[in-house]
PDB file of C-alpha atoms in Angstrom:
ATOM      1  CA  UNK A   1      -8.034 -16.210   4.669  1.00 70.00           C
ATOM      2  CA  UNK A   2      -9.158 -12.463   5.386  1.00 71.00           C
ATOM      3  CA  UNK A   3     -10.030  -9.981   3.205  1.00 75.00           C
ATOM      4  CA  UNK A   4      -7.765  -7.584   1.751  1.00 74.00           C
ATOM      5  CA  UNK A   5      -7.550  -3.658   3.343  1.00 73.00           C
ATOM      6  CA  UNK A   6      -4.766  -0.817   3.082  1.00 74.00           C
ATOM      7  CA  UNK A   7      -2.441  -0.558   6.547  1.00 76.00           C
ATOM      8  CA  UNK A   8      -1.577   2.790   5.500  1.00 75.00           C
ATOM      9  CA  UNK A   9      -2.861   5.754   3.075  1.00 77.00           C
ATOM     10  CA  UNK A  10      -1.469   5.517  -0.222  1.00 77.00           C
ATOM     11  CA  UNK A  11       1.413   7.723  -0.828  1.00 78.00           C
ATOM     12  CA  UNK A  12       3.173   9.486  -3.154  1.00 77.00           C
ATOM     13  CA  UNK A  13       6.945  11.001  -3.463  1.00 78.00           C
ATOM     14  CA  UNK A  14       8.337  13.401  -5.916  1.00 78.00           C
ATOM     15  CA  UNK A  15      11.873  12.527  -6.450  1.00 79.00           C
ATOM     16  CA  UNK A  16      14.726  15.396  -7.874  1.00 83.00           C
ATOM     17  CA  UNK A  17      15.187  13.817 -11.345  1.00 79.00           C
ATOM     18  CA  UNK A  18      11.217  14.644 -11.766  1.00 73.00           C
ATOM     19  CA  UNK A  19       9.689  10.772 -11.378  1.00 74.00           C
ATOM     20  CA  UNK A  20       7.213  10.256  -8.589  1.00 76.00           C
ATOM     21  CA  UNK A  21       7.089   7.371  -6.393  1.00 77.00           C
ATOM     22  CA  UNK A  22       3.780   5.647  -5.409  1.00 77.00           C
ATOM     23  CA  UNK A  23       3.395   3.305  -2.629  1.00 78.00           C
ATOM     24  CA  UNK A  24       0.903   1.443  -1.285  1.00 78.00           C
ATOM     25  CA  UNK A  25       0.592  -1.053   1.620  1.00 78.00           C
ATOM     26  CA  UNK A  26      -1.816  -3.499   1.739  1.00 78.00           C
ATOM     27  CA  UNK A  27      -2.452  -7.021   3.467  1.00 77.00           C
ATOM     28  CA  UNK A  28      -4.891  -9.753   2.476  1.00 76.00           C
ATOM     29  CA  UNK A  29      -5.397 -13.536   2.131  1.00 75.00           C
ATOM     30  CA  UNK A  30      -4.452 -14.761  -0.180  1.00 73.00           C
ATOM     31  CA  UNK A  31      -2.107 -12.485  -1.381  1.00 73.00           C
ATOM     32  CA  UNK A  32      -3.733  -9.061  -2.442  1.00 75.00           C
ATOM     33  CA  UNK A  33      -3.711  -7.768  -6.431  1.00 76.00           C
ATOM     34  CA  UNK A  34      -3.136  -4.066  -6.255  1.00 76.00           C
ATOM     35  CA  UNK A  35      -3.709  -1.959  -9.127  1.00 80.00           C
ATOM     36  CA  UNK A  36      -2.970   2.122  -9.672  1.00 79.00           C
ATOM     37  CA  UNK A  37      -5.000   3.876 -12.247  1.00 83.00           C
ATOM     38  CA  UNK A  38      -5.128   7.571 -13.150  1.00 80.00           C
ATOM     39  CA  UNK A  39      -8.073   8.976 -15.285  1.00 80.00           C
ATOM     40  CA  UNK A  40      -9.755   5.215 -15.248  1.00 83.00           C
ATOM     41  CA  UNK A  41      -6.331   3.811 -17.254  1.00 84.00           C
ATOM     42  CA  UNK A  42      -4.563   1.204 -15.070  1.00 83.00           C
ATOM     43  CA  UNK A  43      -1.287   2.058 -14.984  1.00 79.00           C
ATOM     44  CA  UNK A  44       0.717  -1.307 -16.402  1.00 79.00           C
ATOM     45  CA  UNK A  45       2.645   0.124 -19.507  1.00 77.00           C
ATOM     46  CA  UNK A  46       6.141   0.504 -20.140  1.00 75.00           C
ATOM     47  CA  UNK A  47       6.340   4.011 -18.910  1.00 74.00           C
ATOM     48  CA  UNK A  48       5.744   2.727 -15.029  1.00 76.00           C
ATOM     49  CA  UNK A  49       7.486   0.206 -13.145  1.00 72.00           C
ATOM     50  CA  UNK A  50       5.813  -1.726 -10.563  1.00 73.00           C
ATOM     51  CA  UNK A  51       7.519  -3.976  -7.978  1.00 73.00           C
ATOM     52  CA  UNK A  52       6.052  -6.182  -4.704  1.00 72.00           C
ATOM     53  CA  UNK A  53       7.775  -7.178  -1.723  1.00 72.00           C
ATOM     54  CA  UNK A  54       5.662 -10.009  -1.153  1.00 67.00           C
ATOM     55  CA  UNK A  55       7.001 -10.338   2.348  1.00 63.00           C
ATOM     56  CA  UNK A  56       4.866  -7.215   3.773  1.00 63.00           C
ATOM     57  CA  UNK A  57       2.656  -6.616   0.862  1.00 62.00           C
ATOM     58  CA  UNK A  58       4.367  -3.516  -0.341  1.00 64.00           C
ATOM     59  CA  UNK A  59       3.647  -2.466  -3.685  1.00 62.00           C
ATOM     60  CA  UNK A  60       5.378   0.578  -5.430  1.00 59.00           C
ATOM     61  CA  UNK A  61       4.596   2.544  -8.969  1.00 56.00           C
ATOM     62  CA  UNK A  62       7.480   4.468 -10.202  1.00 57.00           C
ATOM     63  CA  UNK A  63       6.692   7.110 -12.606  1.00 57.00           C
ATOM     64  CA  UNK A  64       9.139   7.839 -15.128  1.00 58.00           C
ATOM     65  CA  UNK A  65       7.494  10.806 -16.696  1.00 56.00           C
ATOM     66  CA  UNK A  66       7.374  14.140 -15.337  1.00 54.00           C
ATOM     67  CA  UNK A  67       4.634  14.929 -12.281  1.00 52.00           C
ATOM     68  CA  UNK A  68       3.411  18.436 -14.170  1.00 55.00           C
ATOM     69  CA  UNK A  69       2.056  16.848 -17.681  1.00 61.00           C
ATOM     70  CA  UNK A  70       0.057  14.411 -15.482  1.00 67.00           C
ATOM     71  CA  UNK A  71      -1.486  16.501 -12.750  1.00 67.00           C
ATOM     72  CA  UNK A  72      -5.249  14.688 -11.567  1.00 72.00           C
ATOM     73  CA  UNK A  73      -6.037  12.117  -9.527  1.00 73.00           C
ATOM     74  CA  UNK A  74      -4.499   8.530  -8.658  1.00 74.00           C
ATOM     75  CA  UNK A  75      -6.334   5.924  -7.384  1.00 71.00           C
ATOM     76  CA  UNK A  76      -5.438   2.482  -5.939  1.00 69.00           C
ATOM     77  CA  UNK A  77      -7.691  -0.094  -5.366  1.00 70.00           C
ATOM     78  CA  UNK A  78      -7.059  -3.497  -3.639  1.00 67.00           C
ATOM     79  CA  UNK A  79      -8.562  -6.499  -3.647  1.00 57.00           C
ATOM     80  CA  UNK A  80      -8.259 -10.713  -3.290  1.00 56.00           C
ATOM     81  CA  UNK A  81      -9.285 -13.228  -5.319  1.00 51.00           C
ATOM     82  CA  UNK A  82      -9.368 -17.385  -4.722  1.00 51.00           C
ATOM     83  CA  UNK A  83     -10.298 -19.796  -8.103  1.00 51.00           C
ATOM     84  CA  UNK A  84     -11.166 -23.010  -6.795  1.00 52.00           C
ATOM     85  CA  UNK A  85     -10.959 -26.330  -8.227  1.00 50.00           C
ATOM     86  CA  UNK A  86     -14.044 -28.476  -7.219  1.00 55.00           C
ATOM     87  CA  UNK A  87     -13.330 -32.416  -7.702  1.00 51.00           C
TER      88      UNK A  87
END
Protein backbone atom coordinates (compact mmCIF):
# COMPACT_ATOMS: atom_id res chain seq x y z
CA UNK A 1 0.00 0.00 0.00
CA UNK A 2 1.41 3.61 -0.89
CA UNK A 3 -0.21 6.61 -1.09
CA UNK A 4 -1.73 7.97 -4.06
CA UNK A 5 0.30 10.95 -6.29
CA UNK A 6 -0.10 12.21 -10.05
CA UNK A 7 2.87 10.67 -12.56
CA UNK A 8 2.14 13.41 -14.80
CA UNK A 9 0.42 17.06 -14.85
CA UNK A 10 -3.09 16.91 -15.61
CA UNK A 11 -3.92 17.65 -19.12
CA UNK A 12 -6.28 18.86 -21.26
CA UNK A 13 -7.09 18.54 -25.24
CA UNK A 14 -9.42 20.50 -27.35
CA UNK A 15 -10.72 18.26 -29.96
CA UNK A 16 -12.26 19.75 -33.67
CA UNK A 17 -15.93 18.89 -32.96
CA UNK A 18 -15.48 21.49 -29.85
CA UNK A 19 -15.34 18.74 -26.71
CA UNK A 20 -12.23 18.83 -24.59
CA UNK A 21 -10.45 15.93 -23.33
CA UNK A 22 -9.10 15.72 -19.72
CA UNK A 23 -6.64 13.29 -18.55
CA UNK A 24 -5.11 12.52 -15.62
CA UNK A 25 -2.56 9.89 -14.46
CA UNK A 26 -2.32 8.83 -11.20
CA UNK A 27 -0.99 5.71 -9.14
CA UNK A 28 -1.86 4.64 -5.60
CA UNK A 29 -2.61 1.66 -3.32
CA UNK A 30 -5.20 0.64 -3.32
CA UNK A 31 -6.50 1.81 -6.33
CA UNK A 32 -6.77 5.73 -6.44
CA UNK A 33 -10.48 7.67 -6.66
CA UNK A 34 -9.92 10.59 -8.95
CA UNK A 35 -12.33 13.27 -9.17
CA UNK A 36 -12.45 16.59 -11.71
CA UNK A 37 -14.34 19.56 -10.51
CA UNK A 38 -14.70 23.01 -12.07
CA UNK A 39 -16.04 26.01 -9.95
CA UNK A 40 -16.19 23.49 -6.69
CA UNK A 41 -18.97 21.14 -8.80
CA UNK A 42 -17.53 17.63 -9.32
CA UNK A 43 -17.95 16.88 -12.60
CA UNK A 44 -20.15 13.34 -12.59
CA UNK A 45 -23.35 14.36 -14.63
CA UNK A 46 -24.57 13.24 -17.80
CA UNK A 47 -22.94 15.94 -19.78
CA UNK A 48 -19.22 14.29 -19.04
CA UNK A 49 -18.06 10.93 -19.55
CA UNK A 50 -15.49 9.47 -17.43
CA UNK A 51 -13.59 6.21 -18.11
CA UNK A 52 -10.43 4.28 -16.12
CA UNK A 53 -7.99 2.03 -17.45
CA UNK A 54 -7.41 0.40 -14.31
CA UNK A 55 -4.30 -1.21 -15.68
CA UNK A 56 -2.10 2.17 -15.46
CA UNK A 57 -4.43 4.29 -13.52
CA UNK A 58 -5.51 6.46 -16.37
CA UNK A 59 -8.49 8.38 -15.90
CA UNK A 60 -10.10 10.61 -18.69
CA UNK A 61 -13.14 13.40 -18.58
CA UNK A 62 -14.62 14.02 -21.89
CA UNK A 63 -16.46 17.17 -22.22
CA UNK A 64 -19.27 17.22 -24.44
CA UNK A 65 -20.09 20.86 -24.26
CA UNK A 66 -18.30 23.53 -25.89
CA UNK A 67 -14.71 24.82 -24.19
CA UNK A 68 -15.85 28.80 -24.61
CA UNK A 69 -19.22 28.76 -22.31
CA UNK A 70 -17.03 27.09 -19.62
CA UNK A 71 -13.80 29.04 -19.56
CA UNK A 72 -12.18 28.92 -15.53
CA UNK A 73 -10.40 26.62 -13.82
CA UNK A 74 -10.32 22.63 -13.54
CA UNK A 75 -9.08 20.94 -10.82
CA UNK A 76 -8.31 17.25 -10.11
CA UNK A 77 -7.67 15.91 -6.97
CA UNK A 78 -6.56 12.31 -6.07
CA UNK A 79 -6.69 10.39 -3.33
CA UNK A 80 -6.97 6.52 -1.61
CA UNK A 81 -9.08 5.22 0.69
CA UNK A 82 -9.04 1.52 2.69
CA UNK A 83 -12.48 0.55 5.01
CA UNK A 84 -11.47 -2.12 7.16
CA UNK A 85 -13.35 -4.80 8.72
CA UNK A 86 -12.08 -5.48 12.33
CA UNK A 87 -13.21 -9.12 13.64
Amino acid sequence: MYPPFFDAPPSLLRKPDGSVLFECICSGSPQPKIQWFFKDKELNDDRHVQKIKKSVGKWTVTMIMKFTANLGPYVTDCYCYIVMHLV
